[in-house]
Short mmCIF file of C-alpha atoms and ligand atoms in Angstrom, two decimals:
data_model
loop_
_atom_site.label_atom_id
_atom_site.label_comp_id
_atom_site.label_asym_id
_atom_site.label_seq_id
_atom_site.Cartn_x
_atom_site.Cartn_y
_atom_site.Cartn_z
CA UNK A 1 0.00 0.00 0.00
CA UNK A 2 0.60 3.50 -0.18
CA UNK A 3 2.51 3.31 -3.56
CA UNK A 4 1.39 6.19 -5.70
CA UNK A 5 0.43 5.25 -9.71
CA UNK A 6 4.22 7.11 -10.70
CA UNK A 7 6.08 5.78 -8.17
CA UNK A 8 4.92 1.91 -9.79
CA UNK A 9 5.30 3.23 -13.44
CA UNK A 10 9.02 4.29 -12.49
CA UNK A 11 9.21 0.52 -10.71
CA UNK A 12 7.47 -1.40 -13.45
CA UNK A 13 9.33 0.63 -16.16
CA UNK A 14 12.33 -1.08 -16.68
CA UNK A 15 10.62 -4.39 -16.54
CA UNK A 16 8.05 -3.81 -19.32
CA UNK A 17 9.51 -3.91 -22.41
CA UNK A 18 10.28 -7.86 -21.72
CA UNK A 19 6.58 -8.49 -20.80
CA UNK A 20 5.13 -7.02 -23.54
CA UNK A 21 4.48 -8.98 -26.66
CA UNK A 22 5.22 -7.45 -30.16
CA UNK A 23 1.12 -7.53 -30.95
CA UNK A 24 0.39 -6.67 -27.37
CA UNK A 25 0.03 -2.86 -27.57
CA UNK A 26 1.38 -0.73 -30.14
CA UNK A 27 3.99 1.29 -28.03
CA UNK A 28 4.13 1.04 -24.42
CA UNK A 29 4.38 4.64 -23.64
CA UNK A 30 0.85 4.64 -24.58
CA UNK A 31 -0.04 3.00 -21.08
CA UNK A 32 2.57 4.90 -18.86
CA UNK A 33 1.61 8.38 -20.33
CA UNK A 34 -0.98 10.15 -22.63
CA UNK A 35 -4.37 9.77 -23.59
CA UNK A 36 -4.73 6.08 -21.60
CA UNK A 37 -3.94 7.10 -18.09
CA UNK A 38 -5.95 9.93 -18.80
CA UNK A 39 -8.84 8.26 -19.65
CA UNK A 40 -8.07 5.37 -16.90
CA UNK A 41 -7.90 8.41 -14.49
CA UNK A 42 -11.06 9.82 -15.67
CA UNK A 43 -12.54 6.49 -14.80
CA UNK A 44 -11.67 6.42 -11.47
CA UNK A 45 -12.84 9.41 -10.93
CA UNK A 46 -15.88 8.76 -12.14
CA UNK A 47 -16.52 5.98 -9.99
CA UNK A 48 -15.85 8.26 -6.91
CA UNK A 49 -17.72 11.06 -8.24
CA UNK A 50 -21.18 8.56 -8.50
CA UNK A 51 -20.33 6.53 -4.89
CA UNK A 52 -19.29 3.28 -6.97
CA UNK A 53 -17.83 0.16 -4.45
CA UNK A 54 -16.04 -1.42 -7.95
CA UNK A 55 -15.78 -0.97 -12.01
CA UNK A 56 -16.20 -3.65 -13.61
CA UNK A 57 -14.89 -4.08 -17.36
CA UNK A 58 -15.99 -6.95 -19.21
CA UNK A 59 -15.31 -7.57 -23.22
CA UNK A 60 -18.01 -7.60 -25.39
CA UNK A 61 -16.70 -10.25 -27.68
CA UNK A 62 -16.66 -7.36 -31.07
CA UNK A 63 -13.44 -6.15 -29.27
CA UNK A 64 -15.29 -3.50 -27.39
CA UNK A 65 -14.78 -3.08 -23.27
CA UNK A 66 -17.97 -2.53 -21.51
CA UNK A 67 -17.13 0.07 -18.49
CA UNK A 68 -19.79 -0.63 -15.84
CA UNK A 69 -20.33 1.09 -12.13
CA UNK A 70 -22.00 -0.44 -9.11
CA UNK A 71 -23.82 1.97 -7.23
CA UNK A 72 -25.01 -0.20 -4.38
CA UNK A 73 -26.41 -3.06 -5.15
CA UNK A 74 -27.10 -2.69 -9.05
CA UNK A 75 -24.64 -1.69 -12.19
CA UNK A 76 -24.58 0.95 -14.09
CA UNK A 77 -22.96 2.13 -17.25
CA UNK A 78 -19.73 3.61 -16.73
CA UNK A 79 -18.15 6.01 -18.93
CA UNK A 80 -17.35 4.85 -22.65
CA UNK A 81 -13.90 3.61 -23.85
CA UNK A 82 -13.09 4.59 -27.09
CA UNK A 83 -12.37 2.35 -29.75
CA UNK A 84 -8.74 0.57 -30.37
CA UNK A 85 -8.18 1.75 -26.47
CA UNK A 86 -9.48 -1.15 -24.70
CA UNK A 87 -6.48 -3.11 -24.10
CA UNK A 88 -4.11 0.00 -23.05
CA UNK A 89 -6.59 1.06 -20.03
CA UNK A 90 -6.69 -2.70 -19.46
CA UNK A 91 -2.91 -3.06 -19.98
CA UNK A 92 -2.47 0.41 -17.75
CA UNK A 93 -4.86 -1.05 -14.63
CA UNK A 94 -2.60 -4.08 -14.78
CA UNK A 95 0.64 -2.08 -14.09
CA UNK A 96 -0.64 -0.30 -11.98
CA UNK A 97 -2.19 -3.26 -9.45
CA UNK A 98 1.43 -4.72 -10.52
CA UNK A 99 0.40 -7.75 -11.96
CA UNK A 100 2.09 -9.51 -15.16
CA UNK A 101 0.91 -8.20 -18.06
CA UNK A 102 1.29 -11.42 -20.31
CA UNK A 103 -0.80 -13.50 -18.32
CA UNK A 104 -4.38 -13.64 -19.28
CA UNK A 105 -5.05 -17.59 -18.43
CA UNK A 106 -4.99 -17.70 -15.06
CA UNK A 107 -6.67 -15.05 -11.98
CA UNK A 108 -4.28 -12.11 -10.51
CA UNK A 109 -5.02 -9.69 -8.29
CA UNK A 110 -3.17 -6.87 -6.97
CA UNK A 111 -3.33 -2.94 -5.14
CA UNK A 112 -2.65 0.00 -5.80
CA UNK A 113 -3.26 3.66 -4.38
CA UNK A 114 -4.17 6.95 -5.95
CA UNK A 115 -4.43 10.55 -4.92
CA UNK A 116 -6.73 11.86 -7.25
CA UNK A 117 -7.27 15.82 -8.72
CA UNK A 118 -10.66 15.71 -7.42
CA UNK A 119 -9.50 15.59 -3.89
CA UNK A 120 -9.68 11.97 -2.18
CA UNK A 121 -6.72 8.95 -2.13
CA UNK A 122 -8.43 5.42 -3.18
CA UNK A 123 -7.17 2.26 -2.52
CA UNK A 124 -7.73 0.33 -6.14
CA UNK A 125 -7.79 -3.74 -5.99
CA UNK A 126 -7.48 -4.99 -9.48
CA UNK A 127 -9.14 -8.54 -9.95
CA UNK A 128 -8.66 -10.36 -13.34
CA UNK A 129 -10.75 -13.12 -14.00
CA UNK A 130 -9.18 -15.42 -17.54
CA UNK A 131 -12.21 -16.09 -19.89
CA UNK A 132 -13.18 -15.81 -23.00
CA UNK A 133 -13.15 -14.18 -25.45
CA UNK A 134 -10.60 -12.17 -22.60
CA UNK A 135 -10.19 -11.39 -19.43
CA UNK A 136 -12.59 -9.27 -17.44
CA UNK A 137 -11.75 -7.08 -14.82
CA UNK A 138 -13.09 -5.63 -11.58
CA UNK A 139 -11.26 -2.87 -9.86
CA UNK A 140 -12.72 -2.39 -6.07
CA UNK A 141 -12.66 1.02 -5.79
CA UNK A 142 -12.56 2.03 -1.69
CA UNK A 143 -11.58 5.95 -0.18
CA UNK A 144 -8.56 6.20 1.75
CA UNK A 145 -7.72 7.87 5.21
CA UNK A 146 -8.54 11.29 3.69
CA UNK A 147 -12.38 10.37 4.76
CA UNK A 148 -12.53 7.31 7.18
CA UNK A 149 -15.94 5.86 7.54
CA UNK A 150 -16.90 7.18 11.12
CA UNK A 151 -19.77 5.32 13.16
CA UNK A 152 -21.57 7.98 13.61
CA UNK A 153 -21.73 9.38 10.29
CA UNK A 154 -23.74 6.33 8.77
CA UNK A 155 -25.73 5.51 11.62
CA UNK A 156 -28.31 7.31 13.07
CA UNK A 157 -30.74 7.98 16.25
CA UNK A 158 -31.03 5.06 18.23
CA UNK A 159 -29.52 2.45 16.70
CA UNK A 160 -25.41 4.03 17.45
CA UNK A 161 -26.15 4.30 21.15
CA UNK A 162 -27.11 0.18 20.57
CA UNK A 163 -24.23 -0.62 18.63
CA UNK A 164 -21.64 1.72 21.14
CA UNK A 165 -22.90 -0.13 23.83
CA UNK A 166 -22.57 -3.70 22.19
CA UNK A 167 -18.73 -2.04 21.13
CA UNK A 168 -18.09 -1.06 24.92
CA UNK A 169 -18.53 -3.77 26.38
CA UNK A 170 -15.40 -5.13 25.02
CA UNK A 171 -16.72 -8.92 24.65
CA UNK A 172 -19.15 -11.30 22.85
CA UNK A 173 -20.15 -11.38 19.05
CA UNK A 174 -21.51 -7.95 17.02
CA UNK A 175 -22.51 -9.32 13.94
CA UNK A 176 -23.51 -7.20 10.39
CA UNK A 177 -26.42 -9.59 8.19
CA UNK A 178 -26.74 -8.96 4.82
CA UNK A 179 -26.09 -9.76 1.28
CA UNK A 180 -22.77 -8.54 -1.10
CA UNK A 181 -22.80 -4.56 -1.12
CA UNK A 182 -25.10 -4.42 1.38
CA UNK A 183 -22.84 -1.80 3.28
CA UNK A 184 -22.15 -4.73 5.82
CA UNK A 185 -18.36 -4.05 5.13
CA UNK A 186 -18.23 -0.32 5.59
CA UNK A 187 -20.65 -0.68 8.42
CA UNK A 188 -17.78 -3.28 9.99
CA UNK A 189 -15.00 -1.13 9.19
CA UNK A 190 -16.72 1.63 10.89
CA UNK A 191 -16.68 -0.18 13.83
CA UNK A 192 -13.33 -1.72 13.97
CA UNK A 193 -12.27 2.22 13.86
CA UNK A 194 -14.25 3.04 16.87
CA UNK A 195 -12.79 0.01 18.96
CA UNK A 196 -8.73 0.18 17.24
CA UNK A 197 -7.80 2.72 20.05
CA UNK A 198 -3.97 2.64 21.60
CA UNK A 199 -4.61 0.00 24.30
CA UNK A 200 -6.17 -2.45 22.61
CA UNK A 201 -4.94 -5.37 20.29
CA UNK A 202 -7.44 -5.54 17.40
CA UNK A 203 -7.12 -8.40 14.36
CA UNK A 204 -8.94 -8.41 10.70
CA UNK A 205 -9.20 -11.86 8.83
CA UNK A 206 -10.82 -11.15 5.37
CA UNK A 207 -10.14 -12.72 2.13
CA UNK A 208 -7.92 -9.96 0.58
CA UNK A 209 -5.72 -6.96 2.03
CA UNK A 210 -8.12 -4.19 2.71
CA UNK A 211 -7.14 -0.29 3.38
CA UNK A 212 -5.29 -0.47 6.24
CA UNK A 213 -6.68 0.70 9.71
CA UNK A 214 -4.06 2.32 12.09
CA UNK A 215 -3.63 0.13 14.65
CA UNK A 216 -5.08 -2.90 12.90
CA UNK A 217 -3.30 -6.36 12.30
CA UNK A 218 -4.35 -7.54 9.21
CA UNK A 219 -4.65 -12.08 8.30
CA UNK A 220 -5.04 -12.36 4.98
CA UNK A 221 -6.95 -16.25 4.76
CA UNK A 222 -5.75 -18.46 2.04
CA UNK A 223 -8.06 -21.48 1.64
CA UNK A 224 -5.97 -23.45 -0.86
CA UNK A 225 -3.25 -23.21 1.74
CA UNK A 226 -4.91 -24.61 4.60
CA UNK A 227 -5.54 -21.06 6.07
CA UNK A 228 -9.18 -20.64 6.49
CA UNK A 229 -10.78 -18.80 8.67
CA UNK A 230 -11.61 -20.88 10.88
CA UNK A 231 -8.12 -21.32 11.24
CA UNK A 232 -7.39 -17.86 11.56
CA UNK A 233 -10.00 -17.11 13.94
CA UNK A 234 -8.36 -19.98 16.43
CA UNK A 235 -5.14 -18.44 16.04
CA UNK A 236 -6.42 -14.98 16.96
CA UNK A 237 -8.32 -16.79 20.05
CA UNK A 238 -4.88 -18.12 20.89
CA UNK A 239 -3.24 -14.52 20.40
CA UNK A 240 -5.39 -13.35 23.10
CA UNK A 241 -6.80 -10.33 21.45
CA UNK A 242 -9.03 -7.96 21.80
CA UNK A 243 -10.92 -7.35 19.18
CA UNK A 244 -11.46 -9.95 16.14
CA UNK A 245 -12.72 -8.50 13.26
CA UNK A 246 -13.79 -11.10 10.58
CA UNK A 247 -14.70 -10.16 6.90
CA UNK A 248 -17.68 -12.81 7.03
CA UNK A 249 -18.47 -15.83 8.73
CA UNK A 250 -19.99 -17.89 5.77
CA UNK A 251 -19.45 -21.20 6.92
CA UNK A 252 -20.53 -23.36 9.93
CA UNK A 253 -17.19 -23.73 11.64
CA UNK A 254 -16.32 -20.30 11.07
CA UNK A 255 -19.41 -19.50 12.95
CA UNK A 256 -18.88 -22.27 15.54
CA UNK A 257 -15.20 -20.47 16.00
CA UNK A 258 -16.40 -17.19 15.84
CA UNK A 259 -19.18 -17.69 18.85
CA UNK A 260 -16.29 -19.73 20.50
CA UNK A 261 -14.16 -16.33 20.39
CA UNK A 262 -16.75 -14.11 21.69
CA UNK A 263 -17.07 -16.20 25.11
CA UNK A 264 -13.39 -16.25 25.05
CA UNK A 265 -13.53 -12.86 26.30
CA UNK A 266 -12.87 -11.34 22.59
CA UNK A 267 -15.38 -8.65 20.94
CA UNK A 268 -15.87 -10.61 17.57
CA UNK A 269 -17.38 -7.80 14.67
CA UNK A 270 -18.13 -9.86 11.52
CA UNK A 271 -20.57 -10.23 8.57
CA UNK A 272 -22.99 -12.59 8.22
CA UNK A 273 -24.34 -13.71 4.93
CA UNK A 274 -28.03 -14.22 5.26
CA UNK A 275 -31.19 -12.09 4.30
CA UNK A 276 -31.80 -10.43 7.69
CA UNK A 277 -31.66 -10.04 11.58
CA UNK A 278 -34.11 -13.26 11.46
CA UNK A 279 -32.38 -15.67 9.21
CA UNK A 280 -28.60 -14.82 10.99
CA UNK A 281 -30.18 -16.15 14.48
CA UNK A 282 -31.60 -19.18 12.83
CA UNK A 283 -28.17 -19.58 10.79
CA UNK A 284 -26.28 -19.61 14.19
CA UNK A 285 -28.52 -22.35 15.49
CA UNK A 286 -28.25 -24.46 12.42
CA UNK A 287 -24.17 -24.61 12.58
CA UNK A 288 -25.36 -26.07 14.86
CA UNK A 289 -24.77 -23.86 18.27
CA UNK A 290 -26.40 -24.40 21.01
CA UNK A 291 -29.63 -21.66 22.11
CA UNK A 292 -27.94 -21.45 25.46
CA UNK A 293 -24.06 -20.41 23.95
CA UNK A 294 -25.81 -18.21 20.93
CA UNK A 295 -27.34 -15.73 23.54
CA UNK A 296 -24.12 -15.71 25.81
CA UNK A 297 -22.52 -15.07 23.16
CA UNK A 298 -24.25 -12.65 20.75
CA UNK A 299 -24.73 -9.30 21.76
CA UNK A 300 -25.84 -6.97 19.04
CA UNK A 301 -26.85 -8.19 14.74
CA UNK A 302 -27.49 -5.46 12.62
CA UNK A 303 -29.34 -5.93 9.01
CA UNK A 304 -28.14 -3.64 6.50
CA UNK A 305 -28.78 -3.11 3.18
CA UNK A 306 -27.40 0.01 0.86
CA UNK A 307 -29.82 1.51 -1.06
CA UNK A 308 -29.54 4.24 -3.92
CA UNK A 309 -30.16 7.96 -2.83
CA UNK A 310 -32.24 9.86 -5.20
CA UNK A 311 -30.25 13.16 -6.56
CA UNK A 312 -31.67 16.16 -3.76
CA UNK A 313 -31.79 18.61 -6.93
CA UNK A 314 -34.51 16.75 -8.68
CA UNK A 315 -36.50 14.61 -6.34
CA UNK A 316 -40.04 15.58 -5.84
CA UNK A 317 -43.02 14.26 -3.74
CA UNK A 318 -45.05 12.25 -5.64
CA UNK A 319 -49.11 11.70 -6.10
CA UNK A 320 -49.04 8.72 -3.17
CA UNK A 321 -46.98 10.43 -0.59
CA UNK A 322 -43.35 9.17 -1.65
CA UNK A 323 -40.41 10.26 -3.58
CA UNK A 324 -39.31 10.05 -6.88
CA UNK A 325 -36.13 12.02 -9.10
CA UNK A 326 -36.65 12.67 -12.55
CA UNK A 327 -33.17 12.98 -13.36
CA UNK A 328 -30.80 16.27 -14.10
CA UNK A 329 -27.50 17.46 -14.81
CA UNK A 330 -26.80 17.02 -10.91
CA UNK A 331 -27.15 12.95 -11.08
CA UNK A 332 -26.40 12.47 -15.28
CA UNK A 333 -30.61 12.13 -15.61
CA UNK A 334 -30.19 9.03 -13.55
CA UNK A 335 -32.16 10.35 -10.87
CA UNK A 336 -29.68 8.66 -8.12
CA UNK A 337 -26.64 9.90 -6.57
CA UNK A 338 -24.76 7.56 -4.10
CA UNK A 339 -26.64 5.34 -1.72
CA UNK A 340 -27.78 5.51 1.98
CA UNK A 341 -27.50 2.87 4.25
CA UNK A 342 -30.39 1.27 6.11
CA UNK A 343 -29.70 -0.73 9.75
CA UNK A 344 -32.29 -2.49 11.49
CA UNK A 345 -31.08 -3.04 14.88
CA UNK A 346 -32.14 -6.47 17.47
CA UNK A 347 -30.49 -6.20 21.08
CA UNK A 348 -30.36 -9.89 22.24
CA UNK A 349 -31.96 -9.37 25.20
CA UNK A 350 -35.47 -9.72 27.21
CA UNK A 351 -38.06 -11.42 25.13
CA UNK A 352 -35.41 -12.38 22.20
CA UNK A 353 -33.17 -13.96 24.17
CA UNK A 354 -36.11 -16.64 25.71
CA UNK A 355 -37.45 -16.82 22.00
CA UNK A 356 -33.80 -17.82 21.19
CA UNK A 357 -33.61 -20.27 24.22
CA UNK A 358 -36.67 -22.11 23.03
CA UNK A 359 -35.01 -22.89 19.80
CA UNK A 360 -38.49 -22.63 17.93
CA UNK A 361 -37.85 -21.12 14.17
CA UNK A 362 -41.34 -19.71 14.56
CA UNK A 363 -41.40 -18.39 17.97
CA UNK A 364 -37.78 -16.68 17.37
CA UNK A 365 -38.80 -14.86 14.28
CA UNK A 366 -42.52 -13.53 15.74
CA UNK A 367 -40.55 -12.38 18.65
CA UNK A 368 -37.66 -10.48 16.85
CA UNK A 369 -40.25 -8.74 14.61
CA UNK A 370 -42.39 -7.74 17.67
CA UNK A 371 -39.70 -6.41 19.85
CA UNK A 372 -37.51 -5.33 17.30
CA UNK A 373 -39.33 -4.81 14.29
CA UNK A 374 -37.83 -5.89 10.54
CA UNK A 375 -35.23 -4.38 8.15
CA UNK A 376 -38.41 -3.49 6.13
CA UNK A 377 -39.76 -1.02 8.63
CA UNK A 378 -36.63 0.99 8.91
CA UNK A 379 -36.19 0.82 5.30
CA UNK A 380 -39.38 2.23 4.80
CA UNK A 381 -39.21 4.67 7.54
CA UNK A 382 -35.69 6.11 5.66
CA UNK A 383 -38.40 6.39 2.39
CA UNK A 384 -40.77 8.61 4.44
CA UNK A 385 -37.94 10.89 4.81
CA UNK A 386 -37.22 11.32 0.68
CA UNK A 387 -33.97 9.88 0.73
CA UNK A 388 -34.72 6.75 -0.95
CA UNK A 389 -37.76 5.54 -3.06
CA UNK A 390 -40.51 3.65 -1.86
CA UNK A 391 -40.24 1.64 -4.64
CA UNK A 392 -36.58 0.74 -3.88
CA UNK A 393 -37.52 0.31 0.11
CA UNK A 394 -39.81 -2.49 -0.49
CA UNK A 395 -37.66 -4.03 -3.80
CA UNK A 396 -34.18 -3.93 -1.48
CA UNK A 397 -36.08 -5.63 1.99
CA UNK A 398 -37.23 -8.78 2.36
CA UNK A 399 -40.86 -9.73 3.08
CA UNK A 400 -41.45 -10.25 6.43
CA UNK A 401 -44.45 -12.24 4.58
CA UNK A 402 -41.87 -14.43 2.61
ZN1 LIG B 1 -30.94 14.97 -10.26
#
């Protein structure tokens, strides 16, 4: 980290000409200066300017690159690459994640930073993925230290006094439910800042090297090596930490390692792939866990989901009470400009925690939705106050009738 684009053109520089084959790209200065990093430039800012979490550029098979954006949850069309200059921005994002320009059979992945004219420093991941008729890439795009998530800036009311008070008490699991770009990880990252202080040791096992979080140890897991994590989360049990940060619990031993951490004495903050508040309790007792260990251990789950903000130049109340945005030159007539997150807060306490006990699919939901209500509800509730559509409230929920 914290290599600027230059300093890895100056690096890669000497190492290119070799790399490149004859048919590969016309001249190579083409990718280290001129109209490519331009326009590669140009895209990143783009997908900074709109909110995006990646770009993803896929061939079209006519030799076209498709430039897409994802805003949330869905894609959008990204700014157009002009003809004959698809493989120099693709050639360009590959030196500058340092990966091997030749190789187009089998995955890389690599980092890079960028201080941009606009203003912020991004961390850039550059995944390739081999296929055919070429490689397509996916760049995650995520803003450096220049504007750290901060707790209290994407949640709201309420639910941060909740979620402070799960963090203070320094033990048991917080756990984030919700699908891929749900805002689970900024949520998470949000909250490892609050707990990284000075006198604390704090440990993050994900799946890939994220922006790095003063005070932070970073385990990268490596499945095909025997490092899952599972394995990393005993470790960190072992390492007597404080706080264990994992990317996402997915799998039953994870979770069975995870709960195992939090009544080790560790405050556990990880993501939890299922729908909702509901289906993460019923997860936990299907690893299986036992009722009695899941509400020792579990203090705090959070639903989340990240829904697209409709542009405040344009939107307008419409004839049933809600909002809608016609588009303008604020939000490129898309009507949408970044996203807002929704959290639907349970406590696992009182009435949840004897629903819990009883082990009863039925009985837990009812109760959750009665004491705590449902991700819908504060979904909706954030569409009463314009920010989203009512529309989008109800599409990016799930039923509570489902
Ligand atoms: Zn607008």
């Amino acid at each position: 980290m914290g290599t600027s684009p230059d300093d890895t053109d100056d690096k890669k520089l000497d190492d290119l000409d070799g790399l490149l084959d004859a048919d590969d790209l016309d001249d190579l200065d083409d990718v280290l200066e001129g109209e490519i990093p331009k326009l590669v430039t140009q895209l990143l800012e783009e997908a900074v300017r709109v909110g995006a979490s990646a770009i993803h550029l896929e061939p079209t098979g006519d030799g076209t690159i498709r430039a897409r954006l994802r805003v949330g949850r869905a894609l959008r069309e990204g700014p157009a690459i002009p003809r004959g200059l698809e493989r120099g921005v693709v050639a360009r994002l590959k030196v500058l994640g340092r990966l091997d320009l030749t190789e187009r059979r089998l995955p890389q992945w690599g980092e890079f930073t960028s201080k941009l004219e606009t203003g912020p420093t991004v961390a850039l991941r550059v995944v390739t993925l081999p296929g055919s008729p070429d490689e397509r890439i996916t760049v995650h795009v995520s803003l450096l230290d220049t504007s750290p998530v901060r707790l209290d800036e994407i949640v709201v009311g309420d639910g941060l006094e909740e979620i402070r008070a799960a963090l203070d008490v320094g033990r048991g699991l917080v756990l984030v439910a919700g699908p891929r770009w749900s805002g689970a990880d900024r949520l998470l990252e949000a909250c490892v800042r609050e707990t990284a202080q000075p006198d604390r040791a704090v440990v993050s096992i994900a799946e890939t090297f994220r922006a790095a979080i003063p005070n932070v140890h970073q385990v990268v897991v490596r499945p095909e090596d025997g490092m899952d994590t599972a394995v990393a989360l005993r470790a960190a049990v072992r390492s007597a930490v404080d706080v264990i940060h994992v990317h996402s619990l997915h799998d039953p031993e994870a979770l069975r390692w995870g709960v195992n951490a939090g009544l080790h004495g560790s405050l556990v903050l990880a993501s939890i792939p299922t729908a909702d508040v509901e289906d993460a309790v019923l997860r936990l007792l299907e690893a299986p866990i036992a009722p009695a260990l899941v509400v020792e251990a579990v203090s705090l789950i959070i639903g989340v989901r990240q829904i697209r903000r409709l542009c405040p130049s344009c939107r307008k109340r419409n004839a049933d009470g809600g909002f809608i945005a016609t588009g303008c030159d604020e939000c490129g007539r898309t009507g949408y400009v970044g996203t807002v997150p929704v959290h639907h807060v349970m406590r696992m306490d009182g009435a949840i925690r004897r629903a819990v006990r009883s082990a009863d699919p039925e009985t837990i939901v009812t109760t959750i939705r009665a004491a705590a209500g449902t991700l819908r509800d504060a979904g909706l509730r954030v569409a009463e106050s314009g920010e989203i559509s009512m529309v989008d409230a109800l599409r990016e929920t799930p039923d509570p009738a489902r």
